Amino acid sequence: MISCKDVAGEVLRADGPLPFRRRLSLAFHFLLCSGCRDFRRQVGSLGTVVRHLIQREQKLSDQELGQIIERVKGE
Ligand SMILES: [Zn+2]
């Protein structure tokens, strides 16, 4: 099983979709580990904050922002 540290790294990474097996081990970890579930939720709300900041600074389109947020949030 992957470690909590690995999970945190994957949650924060924003370089595209993960391979299926990696997503599977992440999903399994979230099932068993409430700490990482909380962390993922926090990153989710962080994504909203980041969205507002980026929008204000760079005037990206909603679609571009959506893509960025999805990458921040992961699955
Ligand atoms: Zn964990």
CSV table of C-alpha atoms and ligand atoms in Angstrom, one decimal:
chain,number,residue,atom,x,y,z
A,1,MET,CA,0.0,0.0,0.0
A,2,ILE,CA,1.2,3.5,-0.8
A,3,SER,CA,2.1,5.8,2.1
A,4,CYS,CA,0.2,9.0,3.2
A,5,LYS,CA,3.2,11.0,2.0
A,6,ASP,CA,2.8,9.5,-1.5
A,7,VAL,CA,-0.9,10.3,-1.4
A,8,ALA,CA,-0.3,13.9,-0.5
A,9,GLY,CA,2.1,14.2,-3.3
A,10,GLU,CA,-0.3,12.8,-5.8
A,11,VAL,CA,-3.2,15.0,-4.6
A,12,LEU,CA,-1.0,18.1,-5.0
A,13,ARG,CA,0.5,17.1,-8.3
A,14,ALA,CA,-1.0,18.9,-11.3
A,15,ASP,CA,0.7,17.2,-14.3
A,16,GLY,CA,-2.2,15.4,-15.8
A,17,PRO,CA,-4.3,12.2,-15.2
A,18,LEU,CA,-2.8,9.4,-13.2
A,19,PRO,CA,-2.4,5.9,-14.6
A,20,PHE,CA,-5.3,3.6,-13.7
A,21,ARG,CA,-3.4,1.4,-11.3
A,22,ARG,CA,-2.1,4.5,-9.5
A,23,ARG,CA,-5.7,5.9,-9.2
A,24,LEU,CA,-6.8,2.5,-7.9
A,25,SER,CA,-4.2,2.5,-5.1
A,26,LEU,CA,-5.1,6.1,-4.2
A,27,ALA,CA,-8.8,5.2,-4.1
A,28,PHE,CA,-8.0,2.2,-1.9
A,29,HIS,CA,-5.9,4.4,0.4
A,30,PHE,CA,-8.7,7.0,0.7
A,31,LEU,CA,-11.1,4.2,1.7
A,32,LEU,CA,-8.9,3.2,4.6
A,33,CYS,CA,-7.3,6.5,5.7
A,34,SER,CA,-9.5,9.3,7.0
A,35,GLY,CA,-6.5,11.7,7.3
A,36,CYS,CA,-5.9,11.6,3.6
A,37,ARG,CA,-9.6,11.9,2.9
A,38,ASP,CA,-9.6,15.1,5.0
A,39,PHE,CA,-6.5,16.3,3.2
A,40,ARG,CA,-8.1,15.8,-0.2
A,41,ARG,CA,-11.2,17.7,0.9
A,42,GLN,CA,-9.1,20.6,2.1
A,43,VAL,CA,-7.2,20.7,-1.2
A,44,GLY,CA,-10.6,20.8,-2.9
A,45,SER,CA,-11.6,24.0,-1.0
A,46,LEU,CA,-8.1,25.4,-1.6
A,47,GLY,CA,-8.8,24.9,-5.3
A,48,THR,CA,-11.7,27.3,-5.0
A,49,VAL,CA,-9.4,29.9,-3.5
A,50,VAL,CA,-6.8,29.4,-6.1
A,51,ARG,CA,-9.5,29.7,-8.8
A,52,HIS,CA,-10.4,33.2,-7.6
A,53,LEU,CA,-6.8,34.3,-7.4
A,54,ILE,CA,-5.9,33.0,-10.9
A,55,GLN,CA,-9.1,34.6,-12.3
A,56,ARG,CA,-8.2,37.9,-10.9
A,57,GLU,CA,-4.6,37.9,-11.8
A,58,GLN,CA,-4.6,36.4,-15.3
A,59,LYS,CA,-8.2,36.7,-16.6
A,60,LEU,CA,-8.4,33.2,-17.8
A,61,SER,CA,-11.6,31.8,-19.3
A,62,ASP,CA,-13.9,29.7,-17.1
A,63,GLN,CA,-13.0,26.7,-19.2
A,64,GLU,CA,-9.2,27.2,-18.7
A,65,LEU,CA,-9.8,27.7,-15.0
A,66,GLY,CA,-11.9,24.6,-14.8
A,67,GLN,CA,-9.1,22.5,-16.3
A,68,ILE,CA,-6.6,24.0,-13.8
A,69,ILE,CA,-8.9,23.3,-10.8
A,70,GLU,CA,-9.6,19.7,-12.0
A,71,ARG,CA,-5.9,19.2,-12.1
A,72,VAL,CA,-5.4,20.6,-8.6
A,73,LYS,CA,-8.2,18.5,-7.2
A,74,GLY,CA,-7.3,15.3,-9.0
A,75,GLU,CA,-10.0,12.6,-9.0
B,1,ZN,ZN,-3.2,8.3,4.4
